[in-house]
Amino acid sequence: MVDYKDYYQVLEVGKKATADEIKKAYRKLARKYHPDANANNPKAEEKFKEIGEAYEVLKDPQKRQRYDQLGSNWKQYANTGRPGGGRSYSSYDFGGRGFNFENMGGGFSDFFEMFFGSGSGQRSSNFNFGQNFGEGGARVQKGQDLQSSLEISLREAHGGTKRSIRLQREGKNRTVNVKIPAGIKDGGKIRLSGEGGPSPGGGPGGDLYLTVNIAHHDLFERKGDDLYIEMPVTVKEAYSGGKIDVPTFNGRIDVKLPAKTQSGRTLRLKGKGMPILKGKGPGDLYVKTKIVFPEKLDQKKRKQFEEFLKDYNENPRENIIV
């Protein structure tokens, strides 16, 4: 009998963890135990595969529900449930930053295959068997379609980037360069024709579908093809107006700030957002102002500022009626 695996414990999350918490935990651990960062460390590689296996189940609501229902009855289910079938022997290494090892090839544990079937999570929503025929008119099946994912930065999504994928099939290794187009959205898919599972009858290979995940950016928030940023401005800049420099993925630009700008005012910079994939563009950049009061004033300036406040009696709330 195989040992029970606590996938929540593997990802170091609680059983009530949200999908975002599970995804965040997976990414953190995947980076920590990535083979590229743990050369010649078999234990790290096994841990990495175990993390991928746990995420494969817990990220999918249906699989997660099925896994949660097992509970203390998992042994009984193992004796009556559907066993897994044969394994798929294709593996994918996305080398370097952003690697996501969802396609473990022969790396899924017996426990995983016992409850979720061989290669579960490696196939696309349909197997797409081709209408190909071999010698003598015998029909040849196309290989399985596989799916995996990789992570890129928002900057890379803005300008487009490339990834090198190391493929291993039947003991042979080779590298495939993947072009990720500028403007791709979070969750966008890239199809690599013929790079999926091998055909059991010597026919064409299946396809590999890559889901692109875009990492959080500290400054910019993306909404569709537009970008949003909050920019601090001084009291002097807000009152007097002038130019403020705003960062973009194409360098810093000067933006005219109107006099008496209120905190929270949003300025639209047309065409400074994300490129639009297969369309006209790009999107826009929205700059939200945030007035920042001075924190470091010498005694003279502080006294002048306090004197000004004493004589300032305007009440902006007096016209608000409920």
Phi, psi and omega in degrees: 000134180285158180279145177288140179247125176271097184294331177293320178292323179300317181272000177060045177230163177278166182290344178260015182298142177283168179299321179294321179294322178294317180296318180295318180295319179299312182298320180297313182288325180297320177293321182295319185255014180303135181305326180294333180265358182223058182300138177059035178233088183302326181295321178294321179296318178295320178296321180298317179294320180296321178296316178297322179295316180297317181293324179303326181274310188286340179281340182262116184306319181291315178295321180296318179297318180296318179296316181295328181289339181297307179049223182284354181265014186298325180293320179295319179294323181298328181281339183243344184284179182277123177284162178283161178264211183285162182268157173259131187254046172247137178231154185228129179238115184266021176020130175081202187295138172090016182285137178224111189263068179280332180265093186277359184059245178271015188271350179289139183286164178299326180297316179300311184291332180296322185258337186239358176087154180296131176072013180301133183089348179269342184264155175280181185296338172220152187279341173052055177291130185286162177264055184256148183231138179266200181296143179075011177081008180288135182285134182247129181281141171285150179295165181294142170282134180243162178220146177210184181214160176214159183247138175230166178275166177295325177298318179294324177293329180289314185261353187081154182203182178227152174227143175258127182247128176267120181254140176231124179217124178053043176082358181253136181249144173202163183247134177241129177270128182250125177266124179256116188289150175297136178095359181299143182266162176298127183092357178296151184244145176237130182257126175252103185294130175079003183260014179271213182289151179288153178284134179292341182249017179082012179274196181292148178288161175287184180256154176251124179253122180257125174265125183266121175256133182256124184290155177297141177250140185288335183253316188259143170245132181259133173229104185066239178257006180258153176243148180232138179217143176258124184246126176286139176228149180282166177299320180296316180296319181294321183281313186271341185079188181129200182251138174237147180267130184242130179284143172223172178288350177252017181110169181281144179229151177274132181237132180283123179258119181297150176297150180058041176288129179274151177298131182100351178295139183248129178254136180258125177251102185294133175078011181253016180265217182275146170300148180262119183294122179056043179198180178278149182180201005274186177284191184250162175247126180252122183254114179262124183277146177223111182287127181248122180280151181294137179258334182242103178235138174286173187300321182294313181293323179295320179294320178296319180294320180291324177295321178297317181294328179296324182270358183264108187245006182295136179243105183288352183261357187294336182265005179274119181239134179259000000 
